CSV table of C-alpha atoms in Angstrom, one decimal:
chain,number,residue,atom,x,y,z
A,1264,PRO,CA,112.8,117.3,84.5
A,1265,HIS,CA,113.0,114.3,84.2
A,1266,PRO,CA,110.8,111.5,86.5
A,1267,THR,CA,111.5,110.9,89.6
A,1268,PHE,CA,111.7,107.9,91.7
A,1269,PRO,CA,112.3,106.9,95.0
A,1270,PHE,CA,116.0,106.2,96.6
A,1271,LEU,CA,116.5,105.0,100.0
A,1272,LEU,CA,118.8,107.0,102.6
A,1273,LEU,CA,119.5,105.6,105.9
A,1274,GLU,CA,119.8,108.2,108.4
A,1275,GLN,CA,122.7,108.9,111.0
A,1276,LYS,CA,122.7,110.4,114.2
A,1277,GLN,CA,126.0,112.4,113.8
A,1278,SER,CA,126.1,113.5,110.0
A,1279,HIS,CA,124.1,115.6,107.5
A,1280,PHE,CA,123.8,115.2,103.7
A,1281,ALA,CA,122.5,117.4,101.2
A,1282,VAL,CA,121.6,117.4,97.5
A,1283,GLU,CA,122.7,120.2,95.6
A,1284,LYS,CA,120.3,121.0,92.8
A,1285,LYS,CA,121.9,121.5,89.3
A,1286,LYS,CA,122.2,124.6,87.5
A,1287,ASN,CA,120.8,123.4,84.2
A,1288,LYS,CA,117.2,122.4,82.9
A,1289,ALA,CA,117.2,119.1,84.3
A,1290,TYR,CA,117.2,120.5,87.9
A,1291,SER,CA,116.7,117.6,90.5
A,1292,GLN,CA,113.9,117.9,92.3
A,1293,PHE,CA,113.0,116.4,96.0
A,1294,LYS,CA,110.7,115.9,98.4
A,1295,GLN,CA,111.3,114.0,101.6
A,1296,PHE,CA,108.2,111.4,103.0
A,1297,PRO,CA,109.0,110.5,106.4
A,1298,LEU,CA,107.7,107.0,107.0
A,1299,THR,CA,107.3,105.0,110.6
A,1300,PHE,CA,108.3,101.2,110.6
A,1301,PRO,CA,108.5,99.1,113.3
A,1302,PHE,CA,112.2,99.1,113.7
A,1303,PRO,CA,112.8,102.2,116.1
A,1304,SER,CA,117.1,101.6,116.0
A,1305,LEU,CA,116.2,102.5,111.8
A,1306,PRO,CA,114.5,105.6,111.2
A,1307,VAL,CA,114.1,105.7,107.3
A,1308,ASN,CA,113.5,108.2,105.2
A,1309,ILE,CA,112.2,108.4,101.3
A,1310,ILE,CA,113.5,110.8,99.1
A,1311,THR,CA,112.5,111.1,95.8
A,1312,PHE,CA,115.0,112.4,92.9
A,1313,SER,CA,115.8,112.1,89.6
A,1314,PRO,CA,118.6,109.8,89.2
A,1315,PHE,CA,119.9,110.8,85.6
A,1316,HIS,CA,121.1,114.1,87.7
A,1317,LEU,CA,122.5,113.1,90.8
A,1318,THR,CA,125.3,115.6,92.6
A,1319,LYS,CA,127.5,114.3,95.4
A,1320,PRO,CA,126.3,116.0,98.6
A,1321,LYS,CA,129.0,117.9,100.8
A,1322,PRO,CA,130.5,116.6,103.4
A,1323,HIS,CA,129.2,118.2,107.0
A,1324,PRO,CA,132.1,120.5,108.0
A,1325,PHE,CA,132.3,118.4,111.4
A,1326,HIS,CA,132.6,115.0,109.9
A,1327,SER,CA,134.5,113.3,107.9
A,1328,THR,CA,134.8,114.0,104.1
A,1329,SER,CA,134.5,110.4,103.2
A,1330,PHE,CA,130.7,110.0,101.5
A,1331,PRO,CA,129.8,106.2,101.7
A,1332,SER,CA,128.7,105.2,98.1
A,1333,LYS,CA,124.9,104.5,97.2
A,1334,LYS,CA,126.0,100.8,96.8
A,1335,ASN,CA,127.1,100.9,100.4
A,1336,GLN,CA,124.0,102.8,101.7
A,1337,MET,CA,121.8,100.4,100.2
A,1338,ALA,CA,124.0,97.3,101.6
A,1339,ASN,CA,123.7,98.8,105.2
A,1340,ILE,CA,119.9,98.9,104.8
A,1341,PRO,CA,118.2,95.0,106.0
A,1342,SER,CA,117.1,93.0,102.9
A,1343,GLU,CA,113.7,92.4,104.6
A,1344,LEU,CA,113.5,95.8,105.9
A,1345,LEU,CA,114.2,97.3,102.1
A,1346,THR,CA,111.6,94.8,100.6
A,1347,ASP,CA,109.0,96.2,102.8
A,1348,ILE,CA,109.4,99.7,101.9
A,1349,LEU,CA,109.8,98.7,98.0
A,1350,SER,CA,106.6,96.6,98.2
A,1351,LEU,CA,104.7,100.0,99.1
A,1352,LEU,CA,106.1,102.0,96.2
A,1353,PRO,CA,103.7,102.5,92.7
A,1354,VAL,CA,104.6,100.5,89.8
A,1355,ARG,CA,106.2,103.5,87.8
A,1356,SER,CA,108.7,103.9,90.4
A,1357,LEU,CA,109.4,100.1,90.7
A,1358,LEU,CA,110.2,100.4,86.8
A,1359,ARG,CA,112.5,103.2,87.0
A,1360,PHE,CA,114.4,101.8,90.4
A,1361,ARG,CA,114.8,98.5,88.9
A,1362,LEU,CA,117.3,100.0,86.1
A,1363,SER,CA,119.9,100.9,89.3
A,1364,SER,CA,121.4,97.6,90.2
A,1365,LYS,CA,121.1,93.8,88.9
A,1366,SER,CA,120.1,93.0,92.7
A,1367,LEU,CA,116.9,95.4,92.8
A,1368,ARG,CA,116.3,93.9,89.4
A,1369,SER,CA,116.5,90.6,90.4
A,1370,LEU,CA,114.6,91.3,93.9
A,1371,ILE,CA,111.9,93.3,92.0
A,1372,ASP,CA,111.3,90.6,89.2
A,1373,SER,CA,111.0,87.6,91.8
A,1374,HIS,CA,107.6,85.8,92.5
A,1375,ASN,CA,108.0,86.8,96.0
A,1376,PHE,CA,108.5,90.4,95.5
A,1377,ILE,CA,105.2,90.5,92.8
A,1378,ASN,CA,103.0,89.1,95.4
A,1379,LEU,CA,104.0,90.9,98.3
A,1380,HIS,CA,103.8,94.3,96.0
A,1381,LEU,CA,100.0,93.1,94.9
A,1382,HIS,CA,99.1,92.4,98.7
A,1383,ASN,CA,100.2,95.7,99.7
A,1384,SER,CA,99.1,98.0,96.6
A,1385,PHE,CA,97.0,100.4,97.5
A,1386,ASN,CA,97.3,102.0,94.0
A,1387,PHE,CA,94.3,102.3,91.7
A,1388,THR,CA,93.6,103.1,88.7
A,1389,LEU,CA,90.2,104.0,86.4
A,1390,ILE,CA,90.0,102.0,82.8
A,1391,LEU,CA,87.9,103.9,80.5
A,1392,ARG,CA,86.9,102.3,77.1
A,1393,HIS,CA,85.0,104.7,74.3
A,1394,ASN,CA,84.7,102.8,71.3
A,1395,SER,CA,88.1,101.5,70.6
A,1396,ASP,CA,89.9,104.1,72.4
A,1397,LEU,CA,91.4,103.0,75.8
A,1398,TYR,CA,92.2,105.6,78.8
A,1399,GLN,CA,93.9,104.9,82.0
A,1400,LEU,CA,93.4,107.6,85.3
A,1401,ASP,CA,94.7,107.9,88.5
A,1402,PHE,CA,91.5,106.9,90.9
A,1403,PRO,CA,90.0,108.7,93.1
A,1404,THR,CA,91.6,111.6,91.8
A,1405,LEU,CA,90.9,111.2,88.5
A,1406,ALA,CA,93.4,113.4,87.0
A,1407,THR,CA,95.0,113.0,83.4
A,1408,ALA,CA,93.3,110.8,81.3
A,1409,VAL,CA,96.3,108.9,79.5
A,1410,PRO,CA,95.7,106.8,76.2
A,1411,LEU,CA,96.3,103.4,76.1
A,1412,ASN,CA,97.7,101.6,73.3
A,1413,HIS,CA,96.7,98.3,73.7
A,1414,PRO,CA,98.3,95.1,72.3
A,1415,LEU,CA,95.1,93.9,69.8
A,1416,MET,CA,94.9,96.0,67.3
A,1417,CYS,CA,93.5,95.5,64.0
A,1418,TYR,CA,91.4,96.5,61.2
A,1419,SER,CA,88.7,97.7,63.0
A,1420,ASN,CA,90.6,98.6,66.3
A,1421,ARG,CA,87.1,98.0,68.4
A,1422,ILE,CA,88.0,96.7,71.8
A,1423,THR,CA,86.1,95.3,74.3
A,1424,LEU,CA,86.8,94.5,78.4
A,1425,PHE,CA,86.1,91.3,80.2
A,1426,GLY,CA,87.3,91.7,83.3
A,1427,SER,CA,90.3,92.7,85.1
A,1428,CYS,CA,92.1,91.3,88.1
A,1429,ASN,CA,95.3,91.6,89.8
A,1430,GLY,CA,96.3,94.7,87.7
A,1431,ILE,CA,95.8,92.4,84.5
A,1432,LEU,CA,93.2,93.0,81.9
A,1433,CYS,CA,91.2,90.8,79.8
A,1434,ILE,CA,90.3,92.3,76.2
A,1435,SER,CA,89.2,91.4,72.9
A,1436,ASN,CA,88.5,93.2,69.7
A,1437,ILE,CA,86.3,92.4,66.6
A,1438,ALA,CA,88.5,89.7,65.3
A,1439,ASP,CA,87.6,87.6,68.4
A,1440,ASP,CA,91.4,87.6,69.4
A,1441,ILE,CA,91.5,87.8,73.4
A,1442,ALA,CA,94.6,88.8,75.4
A,1443,PHE,CA,95.5,89.1,78.9
A,1444,TRP,CA,97.2,92.6,79.4
A,1445,ASN,CA,98.9,94.6,82.1
A,1446,PRO,CA,99.3,97.8,80.8
A,1447,ASN,CA,101.5,99.1,83.7
A,1448,ILE,CA,104.2,97.0,82.9
A,1449,ARG,CA,103.4,97.0,79.1
A,1450,LYS,CA,103.4,93.1,78.6
A,1451,HIS,CA,100.4,90.7,77.4
A,1452,ARG,CA,99.6,87.5,76.3
A,1453,ILE,CA,97.2,85.9,73.4
A,1454,ILE,CA,94.8,83.8,74.2
A,1455,PRO,CA,94.2,80.3,71.9
A,1456,TYR,CA,91.2,81.2,69.8
A,1457,LEU,CA,88.2,79.0,70.3
A,1458,PRO,CA,85.3,78.9,67.8
A,1459,ILE,CA,82.0,78.6,69.2
A,1460,SER,CA,80.9,74.5,68.9
A,1461,PRO,CA,78.2,74.1,66.0
A,1462,ARG,CA,74.6,72.9,66.7
A,1463,SER,CA,73.2,69.3,65.6
A,1464,GLU,CA,71.0,70.4,62.7
A,1465,SER,CA,67.8,69.1,64.2
A,1466,ASP,CA,68.6,72.3,66.9
A,1467,THR,CA,66.7,74.7,66.4
A,1468,SER,CA,67.5,77.4,68.4
A,1469,LEU,CA,69.6,80.2,67.3
A,1470,PHE,CA,72.6,82.0,68.9
A,1471,ALA,CA,71.1,84.7,71.2
A,1472,ALA,CA,74.2,86.1,73.5
A,1473,ARG,CA,78.1,85.7,74.6
A,1474,VAL,CA,79.3,86.7,77.8
A,1475,HIS,CA,83.1,86.7,79.6
A,1476,GLY,CA,84.4,86.6,82.7
A,1477,PHE,CA,88.0,86.5,84.2
A,1478,GLY,CA,89.8,85.8,87.8
A,1479,PHE,CA,91.9,84.0,89.5
A,1480,ASP,CA,91.4,80.7,91.6
A,1481,PRO,CA,93.9,80.9,94.4
A,1482,PHE,CA,93.8,77.0,94.9
A,1483,ASP,CA,95.3,76.4,91.8
A,1484,CYS,CA,97.4,79.3,91.3
A,1485,ASP,CA,95.8,80.2,87.8
A,1486,TYR,CA,94.0,82.9,86.3
A,1487,LYS,CA,90.5,81.8,84.3
A,1488,LEU,CA,88.0,82.9,81.8
A,1489,VAL,CA,85.4,82.0,81.2
A,1490,ARG,CA,82.8,82.0,77.8
A,1491,ILE,CA,79.7,81.3,78.1
A,1492,SER,CA,77.5,81.1,74.8
A,1493,TYR,CA,73.4,81.7,75.5
A,1494,PHE,CA,71.2,79.9,72.3
A,1495,VAL,CA,67.2,80.4,72.8
A,1496,ASP,CA,64.7,78.2,71.1
A,1497,LEU,CA,61.5,81.1,70.8
A,1498,GLN,CA,59.0,78.7,69.4
A,1499,GLN,CA,59.5,75.8,72.5
A,1500,ARG,CA,60.4,78.8,75.0
A,1501,THR,CA,64.0,76.8,75.8
A,1502,PHE,CA,67.5,77.7,76.1
A,1503,ASP,CA,70.7,76.2,76.1
A,1504,SER,CA,74.2,77.5,76.7
A,1505,GLN,CA,77.8,76.5,76.1
A,1506,VAL,CA,80.2,76.5,79.0
A,1507,ARG,CA,83.8,77.0,78.4
A,1508,VAL,CA,86.8,77.8,80.6
A,1509,PHE,CA,90.1,78.8,79.7
A,1510,SER,CA,93.2,77.8,82.1
A,1511,SER,CA,96.4,80.0,82.4
A,1512,ARG,CA,98.2,77.2,84.1
A,1513,THR,CA,97.9,74.7,80.7
A,1514,ASN,CA,97.3,77.5,78.6
A,1515,SER,CA,94.2,75.3,77.2
A,1516,TRP,CA,90.2,75.4,77.0
A,1517,LYS,CA,87.4,72.7,78.4
A,1518,ALA,CA,83.9,72.2,78.0
A,1519,LEU,CA,81.8,72.5,81.1
A,1520,PRO,CA,78.1,71.1,82.0
A,1521,SER,CA,75.7,74.0,80.8
A,1522,MET,CA,74.7,76.9,82.7
A,1523,PRO,CA,70.7,75.5,84.0
A,1524,TYR,CA,69.6,79.3,84.0
A,1525,ALA,CA,68.7,82.4,81.0
A,1526,LEU,CA,71.0,85.1,80.9
A,1527,CYS,CA,69.3,88.8,81.2
A,1528,CYS,CA,71.9,90.5,79.2
A,1529,ALA,CA,72.5,93.8,80.9
A,1530,ARG,CA,76.6,93.4,81.0
A,1531,THR,CA,78.5,91.0,78.9
A,1532,MET,CA,81.2,91.0,81.8
A,1533,GLY,CA,81.0,88.6,84.8
A,1534,VAL,CA,81.7,90.7,87.8
A,1535,LEU,CA,84.6,89.6,90.3
A,1536,VAL,CA,83.8,89.0,94.1
A,1537,GLU,CA,85.6,86.2,96.4
A,1538,ASN,CA,87.1,84.1,93.6
A,1539,SER,CA,83.6,84.2,91.8
A,1540,LEU,CA,82.2,85.5,88.9
A,1541,HIS,CA,78.3,87.0,88.9
A,1542,TRP,CA,75.8,87.7,86.2
A,1543,ILE,CA,71.9,88.8,86.3
A,1544,VAL,CA,70.1,85.5,85.6
A,1545,THR,CA,66.1,84.2,85.2
A,1546,ARG,CA,65.0,80.5,85.8
A,1547,LYS,CA,62.5,80.8,82.5
A,1548,LEU,CA,62.2,82.3,79.4
A,1549,GLU,CA,58.1,83.7,80.8
A,1550,PRO,CA,57.1,87.2,81.6
A,1551,PHE,CA,57.6,88.9,85.4
A,1552,GLN,CA,60.0,85.9,86.1
A,1553,PRO,CA,62.1,87.1,89.0
A,1554,ASP,CA,65.9,88.0,88.1
A,1555,LEU,CA,68.6,86.5,89.6
A,1556,ILE,CA,72.5,86.7,90.5
A,1557,VAL,CA,74.1,83.7,89.6
A,1558,ALA,CA,78.1,83.0,90.5
A,1559,PHE,CA,80.4,80.9,88.7
A,1560,ASN,CA,82.9,79.6,91.4
A,1561,LEU,CA,86.6,79.5,89.9
A,1562,THR,CA,87.9,76.9,92.4
A,1563,LEU,CA,84.9,74.3,92.1
A,1564,GLU,CA,83.9,75.5,88.5
A,1565,ILE,CA,80.0,75.2,89.6
A,1566,PHE,CA,77.6,77.6,89.4
A,1567,GLU,CA,75.4,79.1,92.6
A,1568,GLU,CA,73.0,81.5,93.0
A,1569,VAL,CA,73.5,84.0,95.7
A,1570,PRO,CA,71.0,85.1,98.5
A,1571,LEU,CA,69.3,88.0,97.7
A,1572,PRO,CA,68.1,90.1,100.6
A,1573,GLU,CA,64.1,90.8,100.7
A,1574,ILE,CA,62.7,93.6,98.7
A,1575,GLU,CA,59.4,95.6,99.1
A,1576,VAL,CA,57.9,96.8,96.0
A,1577,ALA,CA,54.2,98.2,95.3
A,1578,ASN,CA,52.0,95.6,93.5
A,1579,SER,CA,52.4,97.5,90.2
A,1580,GLU,CA,55.9,98.5,90.2
A,1581,SER,CA,58.2,96.6,88.3
A,1582,PHE,CA,62.1,97.0,88.6
A,1583,GLU,CA,65.7,95.4,87.2
A,1584,ILE,CA,68.1,94.7,89.0
A,1585,ASP,CA,72.0,94.5,88.0
A,1586,VAL,CA,75.5,93.8,89.8
A,1587,ALA,CA,78.6,95.3,90.5
A,1588,VAL,CA,81.6,95.2,92.9
A,1589,LEU,CA,82.2,97.9,95.2
A,1590,GLY,CA,85.0,98.1,97.9
A,1591,GLY,CA,86.1,94.6,97.2
A,1592,CYS,CA,82.0,93.8,98.6
A,1593,LEU,CA,79.3,92.5,95.9
A,1594,CYS,CA,76.9,95.2,95.2
A,1595,MET,CA,73.2,94.9,93.6
A,1596,ILE,CA,71.2,97.9,91.8
A,1597,VAL,CA,67.7,97.7,92.0
A,1598,ASN,CA,66.3,100.3,89.3
A,1599,TYR,CA,62.6,101.0,89.8
A,1600,GLN,CA,62.7,102.6,86.3
A,1601,ALA,CA,60.4,105.9,87.2
A,1602,SER,CA,60.6,106.3,91.0
A,1603,LYS,CA,64.5,105.9,92.6
A,1604,VAL,CA,67.3,103.6,92.3
A,1605,ASP,CA,68.8,101.6,95.6
A,1606,VAL,CA,72.3,100.3,96.0
A,1607,TRP,CA,72.4,97.4,97.9
A,1608,VAL,CA,75.8,95.7,99.4
A,1609,MET,CA,76.7,92.7,100.5
A,1610,ARG,CA,79.2,93.2,103.7
A,1611,LYS,CA,79.9,89.3,104.5
A,1612,TYR,CA,79.6,87.4,101.0
A,1613,GLY,CA,76.7,84.6,100.9
A,1614,SER,CA,74.9,85.8,103.9
A,1615,ARG,CA,71.8,87.1,103.0
A,1616,ASP,CA,71.4,89.1,106.4
A,1617,SER,CA,74.9,90.9,105.4
A,1618,TRP,CA,73.0,92.9,102.2
A,1619,CYS,CA,72.5,96.7,103.5
A,1620,LYS,CA,71.2,99.2,102.0
A,1621,LEU,CA,73.8,101.9,101.1
A,1622,PHE,CA,72.0,104.7,99.1
A,1623,THR,CA,68.9,105.4,97.6
A,1624,LEU,CA,68.7,107.9,94.3
A,1625,VAL,CA,65.7,109.9,93.7
A,1626,GLU,CA,64.6,112.5,90.9
A,1627,SER,CA,66.4,115.1,92.4
A,1628,CYS,CA,69.8,113.2,91.6
A,1629,PHE,CA,69.2,112.2,87.7
A,1630,ILE,CA,66.2,112.6,85.2
A,1631,LEU,CA,64.7,109.2,85.4
A,1632,PRO,CA,64.6,106.6,84.6
A,1633,LEU,CA,68.1,105.7,84.4
A,1634,LYS,CA,68.9,102.8,81.5
A,1635,SER,CA,71.8,101.9,84.0
A,1636,LEU,CA,73.9,102.9,87.4
A,1637,ARG,CA,77.0,100.9,88.6
A,1638,PRO,CA,79.2,102.2,91.0
A,1639,LEU,CA,82.6,102.2,90.6
A,1640,GLY,CA,85.0,102.8,93.5
A,1641,TYR,CA,84.5,105.4,97.1
A,1642,SER,CA,86.5,108.4,97.1
A,1643,ASP,CA,89.8,108.6,99.7
A,1644,TYR,CA,87.9,109.1,102.7
A,1645,GLY,CA,84.5,106.9,101.9
A,1646,SER,CA,82.5,110.2,101.7
A,1647,LYS,CA,81.7,109.8,98.1
A,1648,VAL,CA,81.4,106.7,95.8
A,1649,LEU,CA,81.8,107.4,91.8
A,1650,LEU,CA,79.2,106.2,89.7
A,1651,GLU,CA,78.6,105.0,86.0
A,1652,VAL,CA,75.5,106.1,84.5
A,1653,ASP,CA,73.8,105.2,81.4
A,1654,ARG,CA,77.6,104.1,80.3
A,1655,LYS,CA,78.3,107.5,79.0
A,1656,LYS,CA,78.9,109.8,82.0
A,1657,LEU,CA,80.8,109.8,85.4
A,1658,PHE,CA,79.0,111.0,88.7
A,1659,TRP,CA,80.2,111.5,92.0
A,1660,TYR,CA,77.3,110.7,94.8
A,1661,ASP,CA,77.9,112.9,98.3
A,1662,PHE,CA,76.7,110.3,100.8
A,1663,LYS,CA,76.4,113.7,103.1
A,1664,THR,CA,74.5,116.0,101.3
A,1665,GLU,CA,72.9,112.9,99.1
A,1666,GLN,CA,73.5,114.9,95.8
A,1667,VAL,CA,75.8,114.3,92.6
A,1668,VAL,CA,78.1,116.4,91.0
A,1669,TYR,CA,78.9,115.8,87.3
A,1670,ALA,CA,82.9,114.4,87.1
A,1671,GLN,CA,84.5,116.9,84.9
A,1672,GLY,CA,87.2,116.2,82.4
A,1673,ILE,CA,86.9,112.8,81.7
A,1674,PRO,CA,86.4,111.4,78.5
A,1675,SER,CA,83.5,110.1,76.6
A,1676,LEU,CA,82.8,106.6,77.9
A,1677,ASN,CA,80.9,103.0,77.0
A,1678,GLU,CA,82.1,101.2,80.2
A,1679,GLY,CA,84.9,101.9,83.2
A,1680,MET,CA,86.4,99.6,85.7
A,1681,ILE,CA,88.7,100.0,88.3
A,1682,CYS,CA,91.9,98.6,88.1
A,1683,VAL,CA,95.0,98.1,91.0
A,1684,GLU,CA,98.1,98.3,90.0
A,1685,SER,CA,100.4,95.6,89.8
A,1686,LEU,CA,103.6,94.0,88.6
A,1687,VAL,CA,102.4,90.8,87.9
A,1688,PRO,CA,103.1,89.3,84.0
A,1689,PRO,CA,100.1,87.9,81.8
A,1690,SER,CA,102.7,85.0,81.1
A,1691,LEU,CA,103.4,84.1,84.8
A,1692,HIS,CA,103.5,80.6,85.5
A,1693,MET,CA,102.5,79.5,89.2
A,1694,ASP,CA,104.8,77.1,90.7
A,1695,ASN,CA,101.6,74.0,91.9
A,1696,TYR,CA,103.8,72.9,95.1
A,1697,ARG,CA,101.2,71.7,97.3
A,1698,LYS,CA,101.0,68.2,98.2
A,1699,GLU,CA,97.5,66.4,97.1
A,1700,ASN,CA,96.2,66.0,100.5
A,1701,GLN,CA,96.9,69.6,100.6
A,1702,HIS,CA,95.0,70.0,98.0
A,1703,LYS,CA,92.2,67.6,98.8
A,1704,LEU,CA,91.7,69.2,102.1
A,1705,ARG,CA,91.3,73.0,101.1
A,1706,CYS,CA,88.7,71.4,98.3
A,1707,GLU,CA,86.5,69.9,101.4
A,1708,SER,CA,86.8,72.9,103.2
A,1709,ILE,CA,85.5,75.3,99.8
A,1710,SER,CA,82.6,72.3,99.9
A,1711,ASN,CA,81.0,72.9,103.3
A,1712,ARG,CA,81.7,76.8,102.4
A,1713,ARG,CA,79.3,76.1,99.6
A,1714,ASP,CA,76.8,74.1,101.2
A,1715,ASP,CA,76.4,76.3,104.0
A,1716,PHE,CA,76.2,78.9,101.5
A,1717,LEU,CA,73.1,77.6,99.7
A,1718,SER,CA,71.5,76.3,102.9
A,1719,GLN,CA,71.2,79.8,103.8
A,1720,GLY,CA,68.5,80.2,101.0
A,1721,PHE,CA,68.3,82.7,97.9
A,1722,LYS,CA,64.8,83.1,96.8
A,1723,LEU,CA,64.0,86.3,96.0
A,1724,THR,CA,60.8,87.7,98.1
A,1725,LEU,CA,58.2,90.4,96.5
């Protein structure tokens, strides 16, 4: 049968309608989902049916035989109510729904509706990468892995994920082509190529690594891509970096001052939390230097250290830290190699006191040591959390039983990320309509928040 999409039907007190099934292979299937809205006089139901096979309902024998057309039914629904209802629907339903009329297409394609739908969206997908293949699964059900045809196919087909924001993926191929891509609406935008700037002849440092981060700057209404190229001089034990930022609004790259930290390249993808990108770094290229979490503020375009919790360890016990995002909060993974793995969550961003240990994995859960562990997201009721282990497999950790269960039927993977479904097009030009004074006031507010952030202290206590 053809796929279904929601149709809005306004109930009337003294009338009753029915939708008949056609007697062919494409039977219409419908299911009623009652919703409650703050309009007591306008009870509304969402009825799903196939738009290709609609049978005219039979009139109620005790009422008029006239049946209002679909156009009249839609016209009777207040525009604000219709917009609110549509903003709750999944993307695939809206893409079919927009084909029914020009007015609905204009509404669904409008900037205001796209932003409203993004704000109200509770539909998430899990994006998995395995070598050159990408898959999309509904989250948290993890039902049916759907292959994705990305727009950067080339001679190798190898693909890299740089991040996800507002439903847009940032991807790259082996030829260093980069694209902003929304797989739900199948639209993409190619980013201008930027080669690494050559070093001076007297410079003896060597190229060591390159990391990227992708996010949204809400104050400038701008999607930004950050690239950090890292150079190391092993003889002098010094390091340097080239920081470049791409602005979607200006469609150009710009250079920023170098990052005063050495990268610890556990992962090359920056972790986006609270409009900042996060990486694991250290201050010096020396043994036994503590790892830190550094944040790149997408609005101020500066680096800040994140205050870490006090971690109690034995004198001879070593550990490594990694960073992730879990439920919209900054997450820190402390891997003690052979003994255990602690997972911490920062409940209030920027506050050292808000760190709390979420759970601990011991040898009864996994065969230790683990190369890497990263939480991806919570289950529907928050009783479980999905874990990516050693960049190979997915497991559910149950908070109540403190045990892990292998997620069955999932393709092999190199990495995964949770992505929200959205209608946001990668080429969306955001209108910067704020006045200069308003922008200045907001920047001052951010500056004050940054000072408060830094004043709390950020040294890692061992």
